[in-house]
Coordinates of C-alpha atoms and ligand atoms in Angstrom, one line a residue:
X1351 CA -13.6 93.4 -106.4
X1352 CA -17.5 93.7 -108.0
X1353 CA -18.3 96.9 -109.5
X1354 CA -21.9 98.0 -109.8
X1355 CA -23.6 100.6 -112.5
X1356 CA -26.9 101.7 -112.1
X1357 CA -28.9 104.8 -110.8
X1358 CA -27.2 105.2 -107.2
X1359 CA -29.9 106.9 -104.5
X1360 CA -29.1 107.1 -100.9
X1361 CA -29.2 109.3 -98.3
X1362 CA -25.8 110.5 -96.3
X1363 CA -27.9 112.4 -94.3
X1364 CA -31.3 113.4 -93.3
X1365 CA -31.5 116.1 -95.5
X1366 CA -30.3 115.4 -98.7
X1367 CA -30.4 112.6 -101.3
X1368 CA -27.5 111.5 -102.9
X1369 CA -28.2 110.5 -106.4
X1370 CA -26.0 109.5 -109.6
X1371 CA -27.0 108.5 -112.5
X1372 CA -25.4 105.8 -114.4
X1373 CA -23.1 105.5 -111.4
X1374 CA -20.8 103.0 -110.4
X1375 CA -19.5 101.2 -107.1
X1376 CA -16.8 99.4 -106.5
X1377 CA -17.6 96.7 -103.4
X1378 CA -14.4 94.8 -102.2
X1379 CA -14.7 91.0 -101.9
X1380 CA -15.1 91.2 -98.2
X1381 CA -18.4 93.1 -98.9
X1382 CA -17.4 96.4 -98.4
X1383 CA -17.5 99.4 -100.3
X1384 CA -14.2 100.5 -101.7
X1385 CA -15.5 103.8 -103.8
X1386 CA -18.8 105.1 -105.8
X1387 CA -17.9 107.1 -108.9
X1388 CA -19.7 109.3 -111.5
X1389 CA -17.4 107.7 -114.2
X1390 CA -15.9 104.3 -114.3
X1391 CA -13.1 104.1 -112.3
X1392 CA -9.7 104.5 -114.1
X1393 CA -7.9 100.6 -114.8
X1394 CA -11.4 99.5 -114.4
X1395 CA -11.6 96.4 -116.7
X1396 CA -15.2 96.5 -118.3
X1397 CA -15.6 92.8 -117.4
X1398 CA -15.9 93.3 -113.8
X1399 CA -18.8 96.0 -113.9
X1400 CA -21.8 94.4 -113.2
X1401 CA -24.5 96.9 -115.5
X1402 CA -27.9 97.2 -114.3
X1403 CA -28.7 99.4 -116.8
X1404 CA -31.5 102.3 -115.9
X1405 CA -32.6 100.6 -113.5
X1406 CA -32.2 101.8 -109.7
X1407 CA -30.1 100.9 -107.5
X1408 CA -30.5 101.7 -102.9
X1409 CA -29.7 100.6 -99.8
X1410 CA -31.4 97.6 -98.4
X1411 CA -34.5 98.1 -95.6
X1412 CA -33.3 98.1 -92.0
X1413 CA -36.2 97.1 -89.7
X1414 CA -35.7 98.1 -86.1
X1415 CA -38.9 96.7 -84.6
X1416 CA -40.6 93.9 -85.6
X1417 CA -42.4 91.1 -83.8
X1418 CA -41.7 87.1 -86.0
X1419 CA -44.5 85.5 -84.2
X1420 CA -47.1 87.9 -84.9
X1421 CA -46.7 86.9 -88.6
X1422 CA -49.9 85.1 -89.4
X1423 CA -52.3 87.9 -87.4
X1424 CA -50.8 90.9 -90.2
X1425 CA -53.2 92.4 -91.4
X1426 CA -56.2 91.2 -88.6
X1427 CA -57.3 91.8 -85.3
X1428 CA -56.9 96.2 -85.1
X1429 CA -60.2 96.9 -83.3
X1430 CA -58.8 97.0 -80.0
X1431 CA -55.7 99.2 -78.1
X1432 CA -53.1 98.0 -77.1
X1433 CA -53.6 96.5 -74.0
X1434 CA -56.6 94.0 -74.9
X1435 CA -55.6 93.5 -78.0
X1436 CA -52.1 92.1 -76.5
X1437 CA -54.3 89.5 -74.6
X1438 CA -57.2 89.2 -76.9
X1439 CA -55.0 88.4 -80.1
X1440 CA -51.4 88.3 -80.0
X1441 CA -50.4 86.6 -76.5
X1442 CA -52.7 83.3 -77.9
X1443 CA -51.0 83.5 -81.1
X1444 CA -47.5 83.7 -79.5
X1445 CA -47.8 80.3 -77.0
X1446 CA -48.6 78.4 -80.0
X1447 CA -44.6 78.7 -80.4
X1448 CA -44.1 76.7 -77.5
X1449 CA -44.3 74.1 -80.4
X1450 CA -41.2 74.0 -82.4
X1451 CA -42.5 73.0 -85.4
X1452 CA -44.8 75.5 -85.2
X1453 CA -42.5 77.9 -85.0
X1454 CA -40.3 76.7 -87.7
X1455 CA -43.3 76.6 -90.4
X1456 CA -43.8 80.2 -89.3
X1457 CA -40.6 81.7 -89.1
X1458 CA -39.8 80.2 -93.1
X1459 CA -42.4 82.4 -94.3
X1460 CA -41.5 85.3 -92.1
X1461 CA -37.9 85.1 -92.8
X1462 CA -39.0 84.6 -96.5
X1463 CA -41.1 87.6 -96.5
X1464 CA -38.0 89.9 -94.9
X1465 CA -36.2 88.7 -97.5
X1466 CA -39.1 89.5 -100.4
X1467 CA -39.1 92.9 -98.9
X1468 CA -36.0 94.1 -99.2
X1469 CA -35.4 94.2 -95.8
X1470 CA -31.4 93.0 -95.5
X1471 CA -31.5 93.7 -91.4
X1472 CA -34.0 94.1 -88.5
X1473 CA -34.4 93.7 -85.0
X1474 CA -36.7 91.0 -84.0
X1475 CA -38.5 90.3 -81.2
X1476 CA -39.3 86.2 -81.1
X1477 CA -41.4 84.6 -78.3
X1478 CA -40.9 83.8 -74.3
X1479 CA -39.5 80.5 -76.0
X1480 CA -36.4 79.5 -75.9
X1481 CA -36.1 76.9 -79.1
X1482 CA -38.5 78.4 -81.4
X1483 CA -36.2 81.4 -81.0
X1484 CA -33.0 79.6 -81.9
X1485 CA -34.9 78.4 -84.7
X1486 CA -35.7 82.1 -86.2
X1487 CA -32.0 82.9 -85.4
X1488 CA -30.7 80.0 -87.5
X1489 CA -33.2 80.7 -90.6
X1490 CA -32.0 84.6 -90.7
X1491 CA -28.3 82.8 -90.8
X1492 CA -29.2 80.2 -93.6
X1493 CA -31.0 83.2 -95.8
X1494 CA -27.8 85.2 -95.1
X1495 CA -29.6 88.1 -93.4
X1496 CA -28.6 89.8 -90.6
X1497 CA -30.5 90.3 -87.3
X1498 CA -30.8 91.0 -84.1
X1499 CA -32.9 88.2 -82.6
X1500 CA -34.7 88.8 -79.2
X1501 CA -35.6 86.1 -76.3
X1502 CA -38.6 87.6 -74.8
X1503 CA -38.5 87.8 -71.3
X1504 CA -42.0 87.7 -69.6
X1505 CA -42.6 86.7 -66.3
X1506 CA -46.4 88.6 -64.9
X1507 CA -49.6 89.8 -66.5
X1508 CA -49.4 87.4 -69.5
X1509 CA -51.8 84.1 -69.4
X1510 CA -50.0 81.3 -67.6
X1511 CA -48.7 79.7 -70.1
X1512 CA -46.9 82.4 -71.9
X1513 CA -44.5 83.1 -68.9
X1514 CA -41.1 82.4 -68.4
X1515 CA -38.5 82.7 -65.2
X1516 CA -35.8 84.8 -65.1
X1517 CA -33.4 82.0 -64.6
X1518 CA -35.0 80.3 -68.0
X1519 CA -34.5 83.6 -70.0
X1520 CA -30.9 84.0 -68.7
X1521 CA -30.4 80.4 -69.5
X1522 CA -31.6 80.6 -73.0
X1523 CA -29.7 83.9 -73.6
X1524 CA -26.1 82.4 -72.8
X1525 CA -27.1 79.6 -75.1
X1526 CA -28.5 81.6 -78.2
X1527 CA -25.1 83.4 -77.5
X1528 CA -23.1 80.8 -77.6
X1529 CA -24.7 79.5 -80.3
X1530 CA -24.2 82.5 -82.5
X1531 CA -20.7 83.2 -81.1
X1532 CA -20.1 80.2 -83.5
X1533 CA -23.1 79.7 -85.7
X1534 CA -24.2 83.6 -86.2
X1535 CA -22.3 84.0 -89.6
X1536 CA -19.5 86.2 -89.0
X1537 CA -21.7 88.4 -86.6
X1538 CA -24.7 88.9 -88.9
X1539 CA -27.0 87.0 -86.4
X1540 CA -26.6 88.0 -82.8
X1541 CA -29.0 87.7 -79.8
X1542 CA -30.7 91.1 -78.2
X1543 CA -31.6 90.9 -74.6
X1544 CA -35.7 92.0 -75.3
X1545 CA -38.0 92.2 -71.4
X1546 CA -41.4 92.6 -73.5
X1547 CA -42.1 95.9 -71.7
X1548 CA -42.1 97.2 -68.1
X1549 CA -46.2 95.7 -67.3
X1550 CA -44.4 92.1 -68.2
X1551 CA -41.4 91.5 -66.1
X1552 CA -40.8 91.8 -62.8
X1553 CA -38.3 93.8 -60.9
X1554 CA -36.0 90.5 -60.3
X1555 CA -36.5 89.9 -64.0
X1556 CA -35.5 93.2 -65.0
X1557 CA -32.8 93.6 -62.8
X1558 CA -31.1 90.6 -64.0
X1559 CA -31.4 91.5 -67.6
X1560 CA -29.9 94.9 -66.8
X1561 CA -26.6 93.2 -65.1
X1562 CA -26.4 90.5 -67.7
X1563 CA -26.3 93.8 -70.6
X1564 CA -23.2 95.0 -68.3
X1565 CA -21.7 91.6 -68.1
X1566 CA -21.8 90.7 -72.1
X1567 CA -22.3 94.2 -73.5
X1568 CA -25.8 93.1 -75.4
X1569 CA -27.7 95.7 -76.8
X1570 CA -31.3 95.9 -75.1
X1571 CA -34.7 96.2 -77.3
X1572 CA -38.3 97.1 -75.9
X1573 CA -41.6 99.3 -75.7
X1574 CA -41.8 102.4 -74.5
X1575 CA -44.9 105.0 -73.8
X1576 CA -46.8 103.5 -76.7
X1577 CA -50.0 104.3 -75.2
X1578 CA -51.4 106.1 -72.3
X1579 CA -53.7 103.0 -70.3
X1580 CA -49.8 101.8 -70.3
X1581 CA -47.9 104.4 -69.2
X1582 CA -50.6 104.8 -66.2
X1583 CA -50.1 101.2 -65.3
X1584 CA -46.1 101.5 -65.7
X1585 CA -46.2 104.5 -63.2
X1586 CA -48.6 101.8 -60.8
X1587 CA -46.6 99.4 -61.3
X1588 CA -43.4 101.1 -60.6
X1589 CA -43.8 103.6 -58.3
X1590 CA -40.5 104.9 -57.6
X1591 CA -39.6 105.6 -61.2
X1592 CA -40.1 109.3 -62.5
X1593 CA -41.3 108.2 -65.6
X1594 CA -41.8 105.0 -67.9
X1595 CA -38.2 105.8 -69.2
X1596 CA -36.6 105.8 -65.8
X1597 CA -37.9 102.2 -64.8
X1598 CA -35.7 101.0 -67.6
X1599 CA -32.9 102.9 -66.5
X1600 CA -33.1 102.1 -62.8
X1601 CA -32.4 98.5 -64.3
X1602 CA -29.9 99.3 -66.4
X1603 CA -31.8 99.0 -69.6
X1604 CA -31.6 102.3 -71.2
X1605 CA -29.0 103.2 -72.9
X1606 CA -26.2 101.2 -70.7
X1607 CA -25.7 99.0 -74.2
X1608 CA -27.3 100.4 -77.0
X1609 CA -30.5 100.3 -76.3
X1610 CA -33.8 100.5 -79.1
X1611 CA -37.1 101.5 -77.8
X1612 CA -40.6 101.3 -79.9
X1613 CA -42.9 104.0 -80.2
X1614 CA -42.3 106.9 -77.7
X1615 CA -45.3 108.4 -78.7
X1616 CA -46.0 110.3 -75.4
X1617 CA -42.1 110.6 -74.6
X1618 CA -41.1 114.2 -73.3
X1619 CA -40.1 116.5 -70.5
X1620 CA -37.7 113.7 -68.5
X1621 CA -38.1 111.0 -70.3
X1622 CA -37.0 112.8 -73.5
X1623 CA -33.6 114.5 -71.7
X1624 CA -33.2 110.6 -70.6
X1625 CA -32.8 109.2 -73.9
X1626 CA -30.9 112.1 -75.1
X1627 CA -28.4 111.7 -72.9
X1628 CA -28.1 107.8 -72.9
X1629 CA -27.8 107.6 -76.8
X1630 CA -31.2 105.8 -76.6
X1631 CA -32.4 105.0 -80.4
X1632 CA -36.4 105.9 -80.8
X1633 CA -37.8 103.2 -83.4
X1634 CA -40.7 105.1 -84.9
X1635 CA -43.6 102.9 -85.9
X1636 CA -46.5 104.4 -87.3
X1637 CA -48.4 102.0 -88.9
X1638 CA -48.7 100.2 -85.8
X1639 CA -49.4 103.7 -83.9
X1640 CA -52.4 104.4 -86.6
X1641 CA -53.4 100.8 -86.5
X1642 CA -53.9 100.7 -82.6
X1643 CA -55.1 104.2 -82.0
X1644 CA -52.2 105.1 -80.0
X1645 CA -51.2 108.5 -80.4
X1646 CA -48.6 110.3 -83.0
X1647 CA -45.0 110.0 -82.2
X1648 CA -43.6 113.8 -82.0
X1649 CA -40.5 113.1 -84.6
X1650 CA -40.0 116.4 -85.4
X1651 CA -39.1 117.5 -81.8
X1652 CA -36.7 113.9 -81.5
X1653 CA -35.0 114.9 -84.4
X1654 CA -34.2 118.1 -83.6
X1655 CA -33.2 117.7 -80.5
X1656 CA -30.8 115.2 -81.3
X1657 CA -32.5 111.7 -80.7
X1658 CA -31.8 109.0 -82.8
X1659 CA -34.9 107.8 -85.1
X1660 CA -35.4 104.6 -86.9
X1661 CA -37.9 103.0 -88.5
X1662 CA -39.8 99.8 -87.7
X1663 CA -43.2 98.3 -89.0
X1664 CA -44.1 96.3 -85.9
X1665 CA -45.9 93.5 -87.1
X1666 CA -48.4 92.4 -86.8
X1667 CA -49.9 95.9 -84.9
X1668 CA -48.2 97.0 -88.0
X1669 CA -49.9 95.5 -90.8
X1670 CA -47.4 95.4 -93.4
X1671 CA -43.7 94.0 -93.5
X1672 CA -42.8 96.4 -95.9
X1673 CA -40.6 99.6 -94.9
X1674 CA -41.5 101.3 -98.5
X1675 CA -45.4 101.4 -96.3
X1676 CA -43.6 102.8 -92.7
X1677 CA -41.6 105.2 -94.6
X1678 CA -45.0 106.4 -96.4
X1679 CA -47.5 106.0 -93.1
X1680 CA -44.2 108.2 -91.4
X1681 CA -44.4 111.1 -93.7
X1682 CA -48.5 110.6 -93.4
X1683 CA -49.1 111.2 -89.9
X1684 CA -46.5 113.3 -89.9
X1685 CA -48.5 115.5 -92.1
X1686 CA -51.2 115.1 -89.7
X1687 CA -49.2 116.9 -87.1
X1688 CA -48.5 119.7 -89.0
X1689 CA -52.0 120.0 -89.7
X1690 CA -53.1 119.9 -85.8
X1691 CA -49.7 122.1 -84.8
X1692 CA -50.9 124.8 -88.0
X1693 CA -47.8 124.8 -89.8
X1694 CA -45.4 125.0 -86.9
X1695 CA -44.2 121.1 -87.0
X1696 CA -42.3 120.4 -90.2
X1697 CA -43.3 117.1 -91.7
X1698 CA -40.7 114.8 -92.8
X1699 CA -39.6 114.9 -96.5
X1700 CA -38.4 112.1 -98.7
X1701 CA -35.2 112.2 -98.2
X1702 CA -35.6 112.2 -94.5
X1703 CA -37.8 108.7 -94.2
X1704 CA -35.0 107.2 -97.0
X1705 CA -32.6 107.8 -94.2
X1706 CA -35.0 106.9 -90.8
X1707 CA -35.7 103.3 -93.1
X1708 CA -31.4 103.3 -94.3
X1709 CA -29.2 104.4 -92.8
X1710 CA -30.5 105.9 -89.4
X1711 CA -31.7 102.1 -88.6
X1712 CA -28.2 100.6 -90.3
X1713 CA -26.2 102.1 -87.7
X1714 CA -27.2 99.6 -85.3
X1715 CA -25.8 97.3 -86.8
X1716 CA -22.3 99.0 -87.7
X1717 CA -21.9 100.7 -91.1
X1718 CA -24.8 100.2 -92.8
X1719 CA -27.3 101.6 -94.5
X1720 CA -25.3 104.0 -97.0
X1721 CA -23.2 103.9 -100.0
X1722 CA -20.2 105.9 -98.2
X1723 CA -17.0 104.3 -98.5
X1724 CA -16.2 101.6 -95.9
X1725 CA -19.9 100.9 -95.8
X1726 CA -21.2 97.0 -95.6
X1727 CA -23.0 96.7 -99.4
X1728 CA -26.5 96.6 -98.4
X1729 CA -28.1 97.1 -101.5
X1730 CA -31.3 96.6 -104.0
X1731 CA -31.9 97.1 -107.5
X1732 CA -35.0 98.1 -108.5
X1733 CA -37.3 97.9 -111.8
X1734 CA -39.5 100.2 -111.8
X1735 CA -40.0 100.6 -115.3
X1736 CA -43.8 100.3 -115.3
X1737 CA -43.9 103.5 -113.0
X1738 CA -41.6 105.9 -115.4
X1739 CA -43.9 106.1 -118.1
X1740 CA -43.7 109.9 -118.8
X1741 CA -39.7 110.1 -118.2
X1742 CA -39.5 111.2 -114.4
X1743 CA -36.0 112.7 -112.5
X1744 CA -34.7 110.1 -110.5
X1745 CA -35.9 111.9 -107.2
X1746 CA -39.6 111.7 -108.8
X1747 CA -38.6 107.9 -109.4
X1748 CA -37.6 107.4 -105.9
X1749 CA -40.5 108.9 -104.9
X1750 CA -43.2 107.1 -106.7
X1751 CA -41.4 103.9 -105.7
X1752 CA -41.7 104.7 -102.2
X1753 CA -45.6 105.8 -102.9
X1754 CA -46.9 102.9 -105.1
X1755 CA -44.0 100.1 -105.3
X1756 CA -43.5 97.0 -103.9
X1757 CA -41.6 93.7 -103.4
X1758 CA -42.1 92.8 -106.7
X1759 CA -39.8 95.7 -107.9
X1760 CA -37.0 94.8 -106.1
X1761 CA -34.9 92.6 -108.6
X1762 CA -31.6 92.2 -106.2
X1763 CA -30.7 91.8 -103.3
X1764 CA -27.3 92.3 -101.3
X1765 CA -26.4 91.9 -97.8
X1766 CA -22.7 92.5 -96.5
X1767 CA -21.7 92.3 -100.3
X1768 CA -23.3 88.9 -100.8
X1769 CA -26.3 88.6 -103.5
X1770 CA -29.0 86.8 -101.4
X1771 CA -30.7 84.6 -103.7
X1772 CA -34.5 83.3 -102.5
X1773 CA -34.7 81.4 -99.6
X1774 CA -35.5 77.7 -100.2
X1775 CA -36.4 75.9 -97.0
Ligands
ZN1289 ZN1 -43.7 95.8 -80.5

């Protein structure tokens, strides 16, 4: 048993912080958290508190959409939408990871940079290649981060040489599954069956992905109505379907396993009821939505109506791996909807983006993401001593960390109980 005394902030539910100051928890060896206390637990032995002292201390980042290979062009290459900036940028930079060595140079500083932010979990998306993506999926294992890792299956509309077969993704799945059956430390590292979006695979390819989530129970990860030159060419390309949301389902790739979907900026009518009903999470990226011009996700309505919402930051159309800037760029443009609606959609407060970026996101991956007992300890302590000059609450702490911190604040980090110590490749 470890137990842990610092200024506890998290966020049980969307509306509401939790916070305790000078607080302790008490984390079980096998990483989970027995109890959280105002006072030191009773029979407590003063030698087995770990004090941070005034510093503070949260759950770990959970990033639900994010793209490994688009690593080196963050921060580049946003004049275009989406669709010619997918072939004028990104699909060039992605077929250079038909080199594995590539890929494994790349990956290190990706993984490295996860781990700098503070981000303990994500959901990745790799490339149509099925080594360099084993090699992403053994670098999260060796930093002792967890992840989903995705295969991308691709197999139309993409240059020639960034295409795969259905056969070759199906292939590569059942070995990065196997692979991580053994090799995924205890679960933490598992594979995600990821068709880039509907305009990329074809019918065979999507059909096969949807039987092989009912055959092994894989949860599913794509795009959906991020921009409106792709939702017209989703409804071409798939007539029969009553909106982008349904040619997913008719596959079996909605909600059938649990199922994340990026963006949803135009989701509604159908498509929204769909999603409802299947349990389908929303991962809500605005940076990448500002970044590529496509439209303002209507979180407000999700919420209400019962969606799940996580957070992602979608690099590299997002242009910054940290979640502290998705939670901010969240409750930014969802200012600017409030603006454009007159007051009549609620923007999202603090507390709400500390659960979208904790907790929300961690519950893909089981219990995570909180301090509630029988959570996984996901944690981070953070100085932020040079941005309390003039005494603040904790909440105002909290807040200007979100607003003008970053990595370099974060002095800890914890993943399933375990204090991850800088990678070292
Ligand atoms: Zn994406």
């Amino acid at each position: 048993m470890k137990i842990y005394r610092a200024n506890i902030i998290y966020a049980p539910t969307p509306d509401k912080l939790e916070i305790i100051p000078h607080g302790y928890i008490a984390v079980r060896s096998s990483g989970i958290i027995q109890g959280i206390y105002k006072e030191k637990p009773e029979q407590t032995d003063w030698r087995q508190v770990v004090d941070f002292g005034d510093k503070l201390l949260i759950p770990a980042f959970n990033d639900l959409h994010v793209h490994a290979p688009q690593y080196r062009n963050m921060g580049l290459a946003l004049d275009l939408e989406l669709l010619p900036w997918l072939n004028t940028y990104t699909f060039p930079e992605e077929a250079k990871y038909a080199n594995p060595e590539y890929a494994q140079k790349m990956y290190r500083r990706f993984v490295h940079e996860l781990w700098m932010q503070g981000t303990m979990r994500s959901a990745v998306f790799g490339t149509m290649h099925s080594e360099s993506t084993r090699i992403l999926a053994d670098l999260f294992v060796q930093a002792g981060m967890g992840s989903y890792v995705g295969l991308v299956g691709m197999n139309r509309n993409s240059p020639d040489n960034l295409q795969n077969t259905t056969e070759y993704v199906l292939e590569g799945l059942e070995m990065l599954r196997n692979h991580l059956d053994k090799h995924g430390n205890n679960g933490l590292v598992k594979p995600i069956i990821t068709p880039r979006f509907i305009p990329s695979c074809t019918p065979e390819m999507l059909k096969a992905l949807g039987d092989y989530a009912a055959k092994t129970g894989l949860p599913v990860q794509s795009h959906l109505s991020e921009n409106r030159s792709e939702i017209a060419w989703v409804a071409e390309l798939e007539p029969e379907s009553t909106c982008y949301g349904d040619a997913y389902n008719r596959y079996g790739l909605f909600g059938q396993t649990p199922t994340l979907m990026a963006h949803c900026c135009y989701t509604d009518g159908e498509e929204l009821e769909l999603m409802k009903r299947n349990g389908v999470y929303v991962v809500h990226c605005p940076m990448s939505n500002s970044n590529l011009s496509s439209g303002i996700a209507p979180i407000r309505k999700f919420l209400e109506q019962g969606i799940k919402v996580t957070l992602g930051t979608d690099i590299s159309a997002g242009h910054n791996l940290s979640m502290l800037r998705a939670m901010q760029y969240a409750i930014q443009v969802s200012k600017l909807r409030y603006a454009e609606s007159r007051g009549a959609t609620r923007f999202l407060s603090l507390s709400e983006v500390l659960y979208l970026a904790t907790k929300a996101g961690g519950e893909f991956f089981g219990k995570v993401g909180s301090f509630e007992q029988g959570y996984e300890f996901d944690a981070l302590v953070i100085d932020d001593t040079y941005l309390n000059a003039f005494d603040y609450t904790l909440e105002q702490r909290l807040e200007r960390y979100i607003y003008l911190g970053d990595d370099r604040d974060i002095k800890r980090r914890f993943c399933r109980g375990v204090e991850l110590t800088e990678p070292v490749w």
